[in-house]
XYZ file of C-alpha atoms in Angstrom:
480
model
C -29.665 76.482 126.941
C -28.632 80.063 127.467
C -28.977 80.147 131.342
C -26.051 82.204 131.747
C -27.395 85.562 130.491
C -27.868 86.958 133.906
C -26.127 90.136 134.267
C -22.739 90.029 136.277
C -22.923 92.183 139.613
C -20.255 94.584 139.812
C -19.225 95.927 143.328
C -17.921 99.096 141.871
C -21.280 99.939 140.523
C -23.803 99.673 143.429
C -26.476 101.314 141.385
C -26.890 97.985 139.682
C -28.540 96.709 143.014
C -31.105 99.596 142.655
C -32.565 98.399 139.579
C -36.556 98.132 139.519
C -37.587 95.003 140.832
C -40.136 94.555 138.127
C -37.355 94.578 135.416
C -35.123 92.231 137.284
C -38.032 89.678 138.027
C -38.823 89.676 134.418
C -35.383 89.033 133.302
C -34.631 86.374 136.011
C -37.995 84.740 135.135
C -37.348 84.708 131.386
C -33.967 83.182 132.172
C -35.541 80.467 134.167
C -38.022 79.547 131.644
C -35.381 79.670 128.773
C -33.395 77.237 131.154
C -36.046 74.592 131.651
C -37.470 74.849 127.896
C -33.848 74.251 126.845
C -33.783 70.823 128.834
C -36.690 69.542 126.716
C -35.983 71.269 123.604
C -32.132 70.981 123.000
C -31.780 67.475 122.503
C -34.859 67.308 120.219
C -33.347 70.363 118.119
C -30.123 68.593 117.919
C -31.790 65.493 116.510
C -34.011 67.658 114.037
C -31.215 69.619 112.800
C -29.030 66.410 112.349
C -31.647 64.767 110.412
C -32.566 67.863 108.631
C -28.980 67.869 107.349
C -29.120 64.430 106.185
C -32.323 64.973 104.390
C -30.956 68.069 102.667
C -27.915 66.263 101.278
C -29.615 62.967 100.584
C -29.301 63.337 96.781
C -25.546 63.696 97.236
C -25.053 60.895 99.844
C -27.267 58.064 98.823
C -25.853 57.670 95.361
C -22.402 57.353 96.911
C -23.736 54.827 99.396
C -25.666 52.751 97.101
C -23.799 53.216 93.660
C -24.460 49.667 92.635
C -28.195 50.377 92.589
C -28.529 54.177 91.976
C -25.812 54.934 89.437
C -25.464 53.606 86.018
C -23.038 53.749 82.935
C -24.167 56.297 80.530
C -23.831 54.929 77.012
C -22.188 56.827 74.125
C -25.525 57.078 72.431
C -27.612 57.566 75.578
C -30.726 58.915 73.865
C -30.981 55.943 71.298
C -30.245 53.484 74.059
C -33.108 55.034 76.328
C -35.583 54.863 73.602
C -35.257 51.011 73.307
C -36.062 50.380 76.941
C -39.383 52.179 77.537
C -40.964 52.782 80.906
C -43.360 49.885 80.430
C -40.508 47.623 79.470
C -38.714 48.591 82.539
C -42.141 48.013 84.493
C -42.536 44.545 83.162
C -38.836 43.510 83.841
C -39.407 44.619 87.591
C -42.660 42.587 87.682
C -40.867 39.562 86.217
C -38.014 40.019 88.814
C -40.399 40.322 91.791
C -43.570 38.464 90.844
C -44.815 38.621 94.489
C -44.868 42.129 94.789
C -47.132 44.912 93.562
C -45.607 47.896 91.701
C -47.071 50.994 92.934
C -44.947 53.835 91.248
C -42.158 54.753 89.077
C -39.772 57.620 89.504
C -37.631 58.969 86.590
C -34.140 59.167 86.824
C -33.158 62.878 88.252
C -29.740 62.629 86.379
C -28.518 61.044 83.053
C -26.247 58.636 85.241
C -29.008 57.665 87.662
C -31.303 54.563 87.564
C -35.174 54.426 87.468
C -36.889 53.739 90.579
C -39.832 51.370 90.926
C -41.560 51.209 94.320
C -43.044 48.071 95.282
C -45.600 46.869 98.050
C -45.174 43.387 99.448
C -47.724 41.028 100.973
C -46.690 41.601 104.484
C -47.181 45.367 104.103
C -43.519 46.397 103.873
C -42.192 47.974 100.657
C -38.925 47.753 98.518
C -37.666 49.998 95.775
C -36.127 48.326 92.724
C -33.599 50.106 90.684
C -33.453 49.674 86.908
C -30.772 50.751 84.252
C -32.897 52.935 81.904
C -30.419 52.127 79.010
C -30.337 48.451 79.216
C -33.613 47.571 81.008
C -31.679 45.404 83.652
C -32.982 45.164 87.158
C -30.140 46.164 89.409
C -31.477 45.088 92.744
C -34.048 46.347 95.394
C -33.774 48.098 98.536
C -35.998 48.724 101.692
C -36.488 52.534 101.447
C -37.026 52.726 105.310
C -33.381 51.454 105.582
C -31.935 54.222 103.449
C -30.147 57.074 105.175
C -32.920 59.457 104.274
C -35.596 57.008 105.187
C -34.126 56.887 108.753
C -33.625 60.526 108.782
C -37.341 61.329 107.866
C -38.887 58.884 110.396
C -36.602 60.204 113.162
C -37.355 63.886 112.104
C -40.999 63.262 111.991
C -41.932 60.743 114.691
C -38.768 59.544 116.393
C -39.380 56.283 114.702
C -42.180 55.601 117.138
C -45.297 56.646 115.286
C -47.982 58.948 116.738
C -46.513 59.209 120.366
C -43.138 60.402 118.668
C -45.102 62.790 116.401
C -46.710 64.295 119.577
C -43.419 64.570 121.345
C -41.894 66.349 118.422
C -44.663 68.744 118.432
C -44.502 69.286 121.997
C -40.915 70.050 121.773
C -41.421 72.379 118.745
C -43.869 74.336 120.925
C -41.516 74.768 123.707
C -38.693 75.666 121.286
C -40.896 78.675 120.487
C -41.022 79.619 124.259
C -37.119 79.064 124.125
C -36.598 81.260 121.164
C -38.676 84.084 122.481
C -37.202 84.074 125.910
C -33.670 83.703 124.289
C -34.391 86.986 122.459
C -35.402 88.960 125.587
C -32.177 87.682 127.342
C -29.940 88.716 124.234
C -31.353 92.101 124.301
C -31.633 92.765 128.171
C -28.223 91.106 129.064
C -26.128 92.696 126.307
C -24.419 95.238 128.748
C -23.712 92.555 131.209
C -22.183 90.346 128.526
C -19.821 93.095 127.395
C -18.694 93.936 130.817
C -18.047 90.099 131.248
C -15.946 90.050 128.119
C -13.932 93.191 129.061
C -13.010 91.669 132.457
C -12.071 88.304 130.667
C -14.230 86.229 132.845
C -14.376 82.588 132.152
C -16.954 81.429 129.697
C -17.723 85.048 128.530
C -16.660 84.548 124.909
C -18.782 81.472 124.643
C -21.703 83.418 126.081
C -21.326 86.103 123.537
C -21.099 83.750 120.776
C -23.994 81.736 121.805
C -26.072 85.047 121.998
C -24.666 86.499 118.512
C -25.324 83.117 116.800
C -29.004 82.860 118.576
C -29.710 86.426 117.531
C -29.444 85.395 113.758
C -30.484 81.720 114.045
C -33.591 82.584 116.347
C -35.602 84.069 113.354
C -34.577 81.091 110.990
C -35.632 78.599 113.920
C -39.089 80.319 114.479
C -39.596 79.990 110.816
C -38.677 76.289 110.702
C -40.783 75.437 113.629
C -43.978 77.175 112.277
C -43.437 75.816 108.686
C -43.109 72.486 110.181
C -46.190 72.449 112.221
C -48.711 71.536 109.362
C -46.832 68.157 109.285
C -47.946 67.370 112.902
C -50.596 64.924 113.850
C -52.322 67.225 116.467
C -51.767 70.906 115.408
C -51.786 70.203 111.689
C -54.630 67.783 111.848
C -56.851 70.263 113.925
C -55.919 73.474 111.786
C -56.910 71.355 108.606
C -60.135 70.518 110.158
C -60.685 74.150 111.057
C -59.762 75.254 107.584
C -61.820 72.759 105.809
C -64.872 73.781 107.997
C -64.396 77.312 106.668
C -63.975 76.439 102.841
C -60.238 76.381 102.646
C -57.471 73.826 103.255
C -53.761 73.349 104.079
C -53.737 70.956 101.196
C -56.433 70.612 98.517
C -59.014 68.274 97.150
C -58.714 67.809 93.318
C -61.852 69.197 91.807
C -61.178 67.325 88.426
C -62.233 63.923 89.711
C -65.081 62.579 87.428
C -66.093 59.653 89.575
C -66.033 58.325 92.974
C -62.313 58.536 94.410
C -60.470 55.356 95.278
C -57.857 56.771 97.544
C -55.980 60.027 98.432
C -52.914 60.724 96.196
C -50.549 60.150 99.093
C -52.018 56.954 99.860
C -51.266 55.690 96.373
C -47.614 55.558 97.386
C -45.813 53.645 100.014
C -45.351 55.662 103.291
C -41.608 56.017 102.776
C -42.269 58.086 99.578
C -44.667 60.459 100.900
C -42.202 63.234 100.131
C -42.666 62.378 96.455
C -46.139 63.997 96.631
C -46.252 67.792 96.749
C -47.545 68.727 100.258
C -50.776 70.640 98.974
C -51.717 67.599 96.720
C -51.206 65.006 99.466
C -54.957 64.853 100.341
C -56.176 64.976 96.626
C -58.802 62.431 95.806
C -57.703 60.116 92.983
C -60.333 59.623 90.278
C -60.968 56.424 88.391
C -60.849 55.581 84.754
C -64.188 55.800 82.673
C -63.726 52.976 80.237
C -64.651 49.263 80.515
C -61.188 47.797 79.799
C -61.947 46.707 76.275
C -59.357 47.570 73.619
C -56.997 49.290 76.200
C -54.058 51.011 74.536
C -52.748 53.071 77.394
C -49.774 52.152 79.692
C -47.021 53.690 81.600
C -45.637 55.253 78.484
C -48.876 56.747 77.543
C -49.029 58.521 80.875
C -45.523 59.982 80.712
C -46.154 61.179 77.067
C -49.419 62.917 78.183
C -47.626 64.559 81.081
C -44.861 65.826 78.626
C -47.611 67.402 76.455
C -48.969 69.133 79.366
C -45.741 70.639 80.416
C -45.180 68.937 83.791
C -42.051 69.315 85.421
C -39.447 66.364 85.129
C -38.493 64.186 86.913
C -42.039 62.620 87.060
C -43.216 60.275 89.640
C -46.163 58.168 88.468
C -48.469 56.329 90.801
C -49.721 53.160 88.998
C -53.158 51.822 88.772
C -53.395 48.127 89.937
C -51.992 45.546 87.838
C -55.442 43.877 87.225
C -56.810 45.620 84.032
C -60.400 45.370 85.352
C -59.712 47.773 88.094
C -60.776 51.248 86.910
C -57.649 53.141 88.356
C -55.500 55.961 86.703
C -51.933 56.770 86.134
C -51.355 59.703 88.430
C -48.300 61.636 87.082
C -46.719 64.062 89.593
C -44.701 66.822 88.355
C -42.958 67.754 91.707
C -41.164 70.856 90.530
C -38.597 70.474 93.228
C -37.275 73.987 93.215
C -40.415 75.915 92.626
C -43.750 74.879 94.339
C -45.660 77.321 91.873
C -44.857 74.763 89.323
C -46.373 71.834 91.094
C -48.898 69.845 88.991
C -50.481 66.317 88.788
C -52.104 64.701 85.904
C -54.622 61.728 86.201
C -54.479 59.648 82.861
C -57.149 57.102 82.123
C -55.577 53.690 81.885
C -57.998 52.432 79.209
C -58.013 55.181 76.632
C -55.081 57.391 77.625
C -57.100 60.426 77.698
C -56.384 62.877 80.792
C -59.175 62.393 83.458
C -57.989 65.469 85.554
C -55.371 67.867 85.780
C -54.685 69.895 88.900
C -51.768 72.252 90.182
C -50.695 75.177 92.298
C -52.820 77.577 90.509
C -55.900 75.676 91.610
C -54.809 75.573 95.379
C -56.584 77.461 97.929
C -54.812 80.540 99.244
C -53.807 78.618 102.472
C -52.466 75.643 100.604
C -50.364 78.066 98.314
C -48.879 79.705 101.715
C -48.075 76.161 103.346
C -46.534 74.914 100.136
C -44.329 77.916 99.700
C -43.485 77.743 103.518
C -42.658 73.964 103.395
C -40.547 74.681 100.132
C -38.325 77.011 102.268
C -38.349 74.496 105.111
C -36.871 71.815 102.938
C -34.368 74.235 101.480
C -35.510 73.808 97.819
C -37.671 76.925 96.966
C -35.020 79.358 96.146
C -32.457 77.038 94.690
C -28.991 77.028 96.204
C -29.726 80.102 98.173
C -32.425 78.384 100.271
C -30.524 75.008 100.210
C -27.314 76.611 101.780
C -29.495 78.654 104.052
C -31.262 75.743 105.403
C -27.931 73.968 105.802
C -26.470 76.946 107.727
C -29.547 77.079 109.850
C -29.196 73.450 110.856
C -25.504 74.006 111.711
C -26.589 77.186 113.760
C -29.013 75.002 115.536
C -26.497 72.391 116.304
C -24.104 75.053 117.759
C -26.784 76.495 119.934
C -27.910 72.983 121.104
C -24.558 72.151 122.178
C -23.155 75.373 123.516
C -26.098 75.955 125.923
C -25.734 72.687 127.842
C -21.714 73.513 127.951
C -22.530 76.761 129.560
C -24.798 75.080 132.157
C -22.242 72.356 132.994
C -19.544 74.899 133.613
C -21.865 76.981 136.079
C -23.709 74.002 137.701
C -23.453 73.822 141.485
C -20.688 71.581 142.765
C -21.519 69.005 145.142
C -24.982 70.654 145.979
C -28.124 68.789 145.630
C -29.542 71.351 143.082
C -29.807 71.396 139.317
C -28.590 75.215 139.033
C -31.779 76.433 137.509
C -32.161 80.356 137.857
C -34.681 81.491 140.415
C -37.553 83.842 139.166
C -41.335 84.069 138.635
C -42.922 85.379 135.620
C -44.689 88.728 136.869
C -47.734 88.073 134.996
C -50.069 90.033 137.432
C -47.786 93.012 137.156
C -47.291 92.615 133.226
C -50.908 92.394 131.837
C -49.130 92.164 128.138
C -47.121 89.367 129.200
C -50.117 87.440 130.521
C -51.971 87.992 127.155
C -49.011 86.855 125.248
C -48.728 83.634 127.287
C -52.364 83.134 126.922
C -52.394 83.613 123.106
C -49.437 81.410 122.632
C -51.255 78.542 124.638
C -54.316 78.963 122.394
C -52.343 79.061 119.287
C -50.269 76.025 120.437
C -52.642 73.964 122.302
C -50.037 71.279 123.282
C -47.916 74.114 124.802
C -50.923 75.304 126.699
C -52.037 71.813 128.057
C -48.383 71.175 129.214
C -47.987 74.852 130.581
C -51.040 73.977 132.816
C -49.556 70.622 133.754
C -46.207 72.405 134.642
C -47.852 75.039 136.832
C -49.904 72.342 138.722
C -46.818 70.234 139.293
C -44.974 73.203 140.529
C -47.550 74.270 142.884
C -48.898 70.857 144.103
C -45.529 68.846 144.210
C -42.320 70.787 143.754
C -42.856 73.617 146.079
C -44.161 71.093 148.814
C -41.407 68.599 148.845
C -38.310 70.449 150.226
C -35.745 68.169 148.359
C -37.512 68.897 145.023
C -37.848 72.532 145.886
C -34.059 72.971 146.557
C -33.295 70.744 143.417
C -35.681 72.745 141.150
C -34.958 76.128 142.783
C -38.604 76.927 143.117
C -38.393 79.267 146.131
């Protein structure tokens, strides 16, 4: 909320008052838009940055918080111990411990001292994760994934834990955050001399203003990238762009061309909602093929699927979406090699549940160009595509956003009117008529981000019809 970028007026320099009205009007208008965009955006960005940090460090935090379920003792001869407790053995142990639940997936341990995870679906529609010691086959217990730190963070980050309504609000805030970032850059560039004079005079708050501007100068680029790369997840923009892309023969994700029979579901629907992130983005919409056999003389099981994935060179740790427990259902084992640190290595293998043959294999090389771009963008968004560089870069970006989201309101609080019936908003109108390029830019942004365009129209109507006609509101929002 950098609402304090307005140039300080120096009585010793009267030429300041003779600046062209057009430049001054644009500066103050940008300041006003930045101010109001920040009121909507800052709290949401603070939430997104905080939950983003939690999600980044989930692999370090959750084994500490749930050590009794997620950590195991590694025996002296770990390799020999692991071979005695096969994946199928562990699966049967989970089914025996939770007979009323349907086991829908298995995820290999990421580290030697981690447990295996089996995701289950209950009759009431809820999910549970069962954890198994891969060396002893002991079922250690179960946990509702939505109550884990990362589960809460993901639902807050994506939809404020309120479903589609929260998703729309997050998307709306993201659109206005683009406006906030762009106007912020304009204020940083145009207000640099005023900030320098303010520091030289030692005026109150000058150092905080300069730090806010300096951090924003760097963080703005990263913030714009995070906002743009996060849009494919949204329920409105993402869904509409996917629809347009599909109509033109491409896709944000992709449809598996290797399916040999009618699909039973999408790949991301094969796992509980809480584990949507176990599926690579571009493969989320992939159709799942079915097995071709009749179930007689079946020899395939979970171990068969893992062996096939190893032969095909998929990246560990695997997540395997399981077919229905009923052997008469012609499902497949879908082995997902997520390649956490390299989206270009993403690959999924579908294994026939009856004869153990590979029904279809599909990966990054088969994606449409748009899906490849989105996959790489999301890998960077999640801080995983470039190893520790992108991990710590994403963490630093989250901290920078937190800093900006806190210091903006602090600066407003310091300069707010005392005892006046006013918000303290800067006055100024965007000189759209006098600046055609600005008008084109605003219209283009409204078209590219429809929620921004619609909300902008609503704001303009509210401003003209209500705020400027009610004296108390006009004074409060400084509309005149």
